[in-house]
Amino acid sequence: MALPTHSTRRTTVAFPLAAAILLLAVLWFVDWLGPVQHRQFPDVDDLRFVIFGPELDYLKLAAALFIVVVLVRLISLLLFEGAFTRHKISAPLLLRQIVTIALYIILFSVLINTFIGGSAMGLLASGTIVAAVLGLALQDTLGNLFSGIALHMERAFDVGDVVQSDIHVGVVEGMNWRAARLRTTDNHIIVLPNSVIARERLEVFRRGRAIGRRVKIRGAYSVPPGELISVVERAVVNVPGISHEFRPFVRVSDFGESAVEYEIRYWLEDYHQRDNMDAEVRRVVWYALRRNGFPFPFPVRTLRRPEPEKTRGAAAAHEETWHRIEAVDLLDVLSEEQKHRLADATDRITFSRGETIIRQGEKGSSMFIVHQGKVSVRLEHDGSADELAQLDEGSMFGEMALLTGEPRSADVVALTDVVLLRIQKSAMQPLLDEAPGLAAALGRRMVERRSGIESMAHHETSEEVTTLMSRIRAWFAVL
Ligand code: CMP
């Protein structure tokens, strides 16, 4: 807070004093002149009264006003100077302001009474409207004033103390009849009206008094608490800024999940520095622990993976796929081992009702076995779609494009939610090599389906099968 200096105090008196002396000198001079008349104003007996009021009252009033200012300032200086200089606190300033205001009111009242007359005072005093308006206007101001007086009288806090309310915390930098000024740790200034302070629950940390702090640290379970405590206590005691009024100590506060929790209790003098001091204490502790080879604990978790269940689930899925493949008559030519390999190579894919699984004319490199649900095979031609077939669980589709490399011959759409087993070309390749009967069986199925597509009542001929088989071999480069 900016405390008034001697020079500012001198000027506060000197200026009104100079003005008062000047006015008194003018008054004396004008009085000494005697009555002044002028040809231009033949009706005026004494021009001085026109300029300076009847009986020179305006001049007297002006001089008296300045004298009042000088008097009030002198009284206030004499009354409070001693205490103010000695304590360098702002609370007497509040008193000083109140006394000053009271003196002004009294002395100005006397002046008005002298120069304007008792009737005016009476009018003012009995003016209930004026009183009401003033009362309303000054409600907050008076509230602040009286709260300030109360706070001052109970000496709730002084300049330099740290005050913490539910919302604010800061060092008190100054206090006057209206508000207190706090400086926060972020160097912001908060001006809190006295009436607000009086209402709030305040925690006051007196300047120069030791204030306790708690800092939590964690130690490894492998370190004996006694050792850690003595190392940390020795380290903390020398941290600059720590109060020596009480010796810092460390105690075990809990056995945590992955560490022993300790509480460092220390005291500091300047509460405003609490965050810095906490940080400094932690910093020093880190080095002390490190120097002494104490490990820093970190959360330890033992994770148990549900391995067995997962394996069982995968095995069950494989088993289910194998059973499905086993039931597909076209794949009868495969050995059990080959079917297991095929089961391993397939993946499951799901479609919801109405979704198109295969689109006519697109390229394709996989075929499917319906595991659950039902699909519809549709042929698009001339802008309309004809259903060629509905395929149930255990049926296979998509083999034509996979085996011949031709574009998909038809749309396949899910009639229900479906689960499919998808077989990629890479999974078929070795099987076609190993089991020549597979290409023949698939070739026969393709001939049937082709005939459906072409809407021709063709029967399979060994010639057509042979042709198709040679195309399959060419596509898979099987000799
Ligand atoms: P692909 O040509 O790869 O893609 C469309 C699939 O529809 C086709 O393989 C066959 O698996 C299947 N498909 C084509 N025509 C018929 C049909 N007439 N009956 C049943 N399925 C067919």
PDB file of N, CA and C and ligand atoms in Angstrom, residues 358 377 388-389 391 396-402 407-410 412 448-450 452-453, ligand 1:
ATOM      1  N   ILE A 358     -22.974 -59.452 -52.459  1.00  0.00           N
ATOM      2  CA  ILE A 358     -22.221 -59.517 -53.715  1.00  0.00           C
ATOM      3  C   ILE A 358     -22.981 -58.698 -54.735  1.00  0.00           C
ATOM      4  N   VAL A 377     -30.305 -64.953 -54.424  1.00  0.00           N
ATOM      5  CA  VAL A 377     -29.443 -64.705 -55.579  1.00  0.00           C
ATOM      6  C   VAL A 377     -30.320 -64.070 -56.654  1.00  0.00           C
ATOM      7  N   LEU A 388     -32.934 -65.907 -58.746  1.00  0.00           N
ATOM      8  CA  LEU A 388     -32.500 -67.197 -59.283  1.00  0.00           C
ATOM      9  C   LEU A 388     -32.658 -68.293 -58.250  1.00  0.00           C
ATOM     10  N   ALA A 389     -32.349 -67.935 -56.990  1.00  0.00           N
ATOM     11  CA  ALA A 389     -32.442 -68.964 -55.945  1.00  0.00           C
ATOM     12  C   ALA A 389     -32.383 -68.302 -54.573  1.00  0.00           C
ATOM     13  N   LEU A 391     -30.713 -69.252 -50.879  1.00  0.00           N
ATOM     14  CA  LEU A 391     -29.747 -70.202 -50.340  1.00  0.00           C
ATOM     15  C   LEU A 391     -29.810 -70.203 -48.817  1.00  0.00           C
ATOM     16  N   MET A 396     -23.325 -72.692 -50.540  1.00  0.00           N
ATOM     17  CA  MET A 396     -22.113 -71.952 -50.879  1.00  0.00           C
ATOM     18  C   MET A 396     -22.419 -71.005 -52.030  1.00  0.00           C
ATOM     19  N   PHE A 397     -21.834 -69.831 -52.051  1.00  0.00           N
ATOM     20  CA  PHE A 397     -21.995 -68.946 -53.203  1.00  0.00           C
ATOM     21  C   PHE A 397     -20.731 -68.093 -53.374  1.00  0.00           C
ATOM     22  N   GLY A 398     -20.655 -67.478 -54.548  1.00  0.00           N
ATOM     23  CA  GLY A 398     -19.485 -66.642 -54.836  1.00  0.00           C
ATOM     24  C   GLY A 398     -18.334 -67.440 -55.416  1.00  0.00           C
ATOM     25  N   GLU A 399     -18.585 -68.706 -55.669  1.00  0.00           N
ATOM     26  CA  GLU A 399     -17.496 -69.557 -56.155  1.00  0.00           C
ATOM     27  C   GLU A 399     -17.129 -69.253 -57.605  1.00  0.00           C
ATOM     28  N   MET A 400     -18.131 -68.719 -58.394  1.00  0.00           N
ATOM     29  CA  MET A 400     -17.896 -68.546 -59.830  1.00  0.00           C
ATOM     30  C   MET A 400     -16.780 -67.516 -60.096  1.00  0.00           C
ATOM     31  N   ALA A 401     -16.908 -66.355 -59.496  1.00  0.00           N
ATOM     32  CA  ALA A 401     -15.889 -65.331 -59.718  1.00  0.00           C
ATOM     33  C   ALA A 401     -14.565 -65.752 -59.107  1.00  0.00           C
ATOM     34  N   LEU A 402     -14.644 -66.399 -57.930  1.00  0.00           N
ATOM     35  CA  LEU A 402     -13.405 -66.827 -57.270  1.00  0.00           C
ATOM     36  C   LEU A 402     -12.630 -67.819 -58.145  1.00  0.00           C
ATOM     37  N   PRO A 407     -16.309 -61.599 -63.678  1.00  0.00           N
ATOM     38  CA  PRO A 407     -17.072 -60.734 -62.756  1.00  0.00           C
ATOM     39  C   PRO A 407     -18.203 -61.527 -62.105  1.00  0.00           C
ATOM     40  N   ARG A 408     -18.660 -61.009 -60.994  1.00  0.00           N
ATOM     41  CA  ARG A 408     -19.761 -61.674 -60.280  1.00  0.00           C
ATOM     42  C   ARG A 408     -20.958 -61.803 -61.223  1.00  0.00           C
ATOM     43  N   SER A 409     -21.539 -63.005 -61.230  1.00  0.00           N
ATOM     44  CA  SER A 409     -22.592 -63.272 -62.205  1.00  0.00           C
ATOM     45  C   SER A 409     -23.958 -62.793 -61.734  1.00  0.00           C
ATOM     46  N   ALA A 410     -24.115 -62.526 -60.454  1.00  0.00           N
ATOM     47  CA  ALA A 410     -25.436 -62.125 -59.936  1.00  0.00           C
ATOM     48  C   ALA A 410     -25.263 -61.330 -58.651  1.00  0.00           C
ATOM     49  N   VAL A 412     -26.100 -61.018 -54.676  1.00  0.00           N
ATOM     50  CA  VAL A 412     -26.536 -61.873 -53.565  1.00  0.00           C
ATOM     51  C   VAL A 412     -26.898 -60.931 -52.420  1.00  0.00           C
ATOM     52  N   GLU A 448     -24.559 -75.951 -63.349  1.00  0.00           N
ATOM     53  CA  GLU A 448     -25.980 -75.891 -62.951  1.00  0.00           C
ATOM     54  C   GLU A 448     -26.432 -74.426 -62.804  1.00  0.00           C
ATOM     55  N   ARG A 449     -25.594 -73.680 -62.123  1.00  0.00           N
ATOM     56  CA  ARG A 449     -25.985 -72.297 -61.829  1.00  0.00           C
ATOM     57  C   ARG A 449     -25.975 -71.448 -63.097  1.00  0.00           C
ATOM     58  N   ARG A 450     -25.034 -71.734 -63.935  1.00  0.00           N
ATOM     59  CA  ARG A 450     -24.979 -71.013 -65.211  1.00  0.00           C
ATOM     60  C   ARG A 450     -26.247 -71.226 -66.000  1.00  0.00           C
ATOM     61  N   GLY A 452     -29.062 -71.940 -64.934  1.00  0.00           N
ATOM     62  CA  GLY A 452     -30.132 -71.140 -64.324  1.00  0.00           C
ATOM     63  C   GLY A 452     -30.045 -69.705 -64.787  1.00  0.00           C
ATOM     64  N   ILE A 453     -28.826 -69.209 -64.798  1.00  0.00           N
ATOM     65  CA  ILE A 453     -28.619 -67.828 -65.215  1.00  0.00           C
ATOM     66  C   ILE A 453     -29.058 -67.632 -66.658  1.00  0.00           C
TER      67      ILE A 453
HETATM   68  P1  CMP B   1     -20.379 -65.339 -58.454  1.00  0.00           P
HETATM   69  O1  CMP B   1     -20.615 -65.207 -59.873  1.00  0.00           O
HETATM   70  O2  CMP B   1     -19.012 -65.257 -57.921  1.00  0.00           O
HETATM   71  O3  CMP B   1     -21.304 -64.271 -57.697  1.00  0.00           O
HETATM   72  C1  CMP B   1     -22.702 -64.447 -57.734  1.00  0.00           C
HETATM   73  C2  CMP B   1     -23.021 -65.817 -57.186  1.00  0.00           C
HETATM   74  O4  CMP B   1     -24.350 -66.227 -57.235  1.00  0.00           O
HETATM   75  C3  CMP B   1     -22.379 -66.832 -58.072  1.00  0.00           C
HETATM   76  O5  CMP B   1     -21.005 -66.764 -57.966  1.00  0.00           O
HETATM   77  C4  CMP B   1     -23.017 -68.084 -57.590  1.00  0.00           C
HETATM   78  O6  CMP B   1     -22.386 -68.589 -56.456  1.00  0.00           O
HETATM   79  C5  CMP B   1     -24.392 -67.627 -57.267  1.00  0.00           C
HETATM   80  N1  CMP B   1     -25.347 -68.019 -58.351  1.00  0.00           N
HETATM   81  C6  CMP B   1     -25.327 -67.604 -59.593  1.00  0.00           C
HETATM   82  N2  CMP B   1     -26.358 -68.196 -60.275  1.00  0.00           N
HETATM   83  C7  CMP B   1     -26.978 -68.971 -59.385  1.00  0.00           C
HETATM   84  C8  CMP B   1     -28.116 -69.853 -59.496  1.00  0.00           C
HETATM   85  N3  CMP B   1     -28.779 -70.021 -60.605  1.00  0.00           N
HETATM   86  N4  CMP B   1     -28.487 -70.526 -58.358  1.00  0.00           N
HETATM   87  C9  CMP B   1     -27.815 -70.327 -57.200  1.00  0.00           C
HETATM   88  N5  CMP B   1     -26.755 -69.545 -57.074  1.00  0.00           N
HETATM   89  C10 CMP B   1     -26.330 -68.859 -58.155  1.00  0.00           C
END
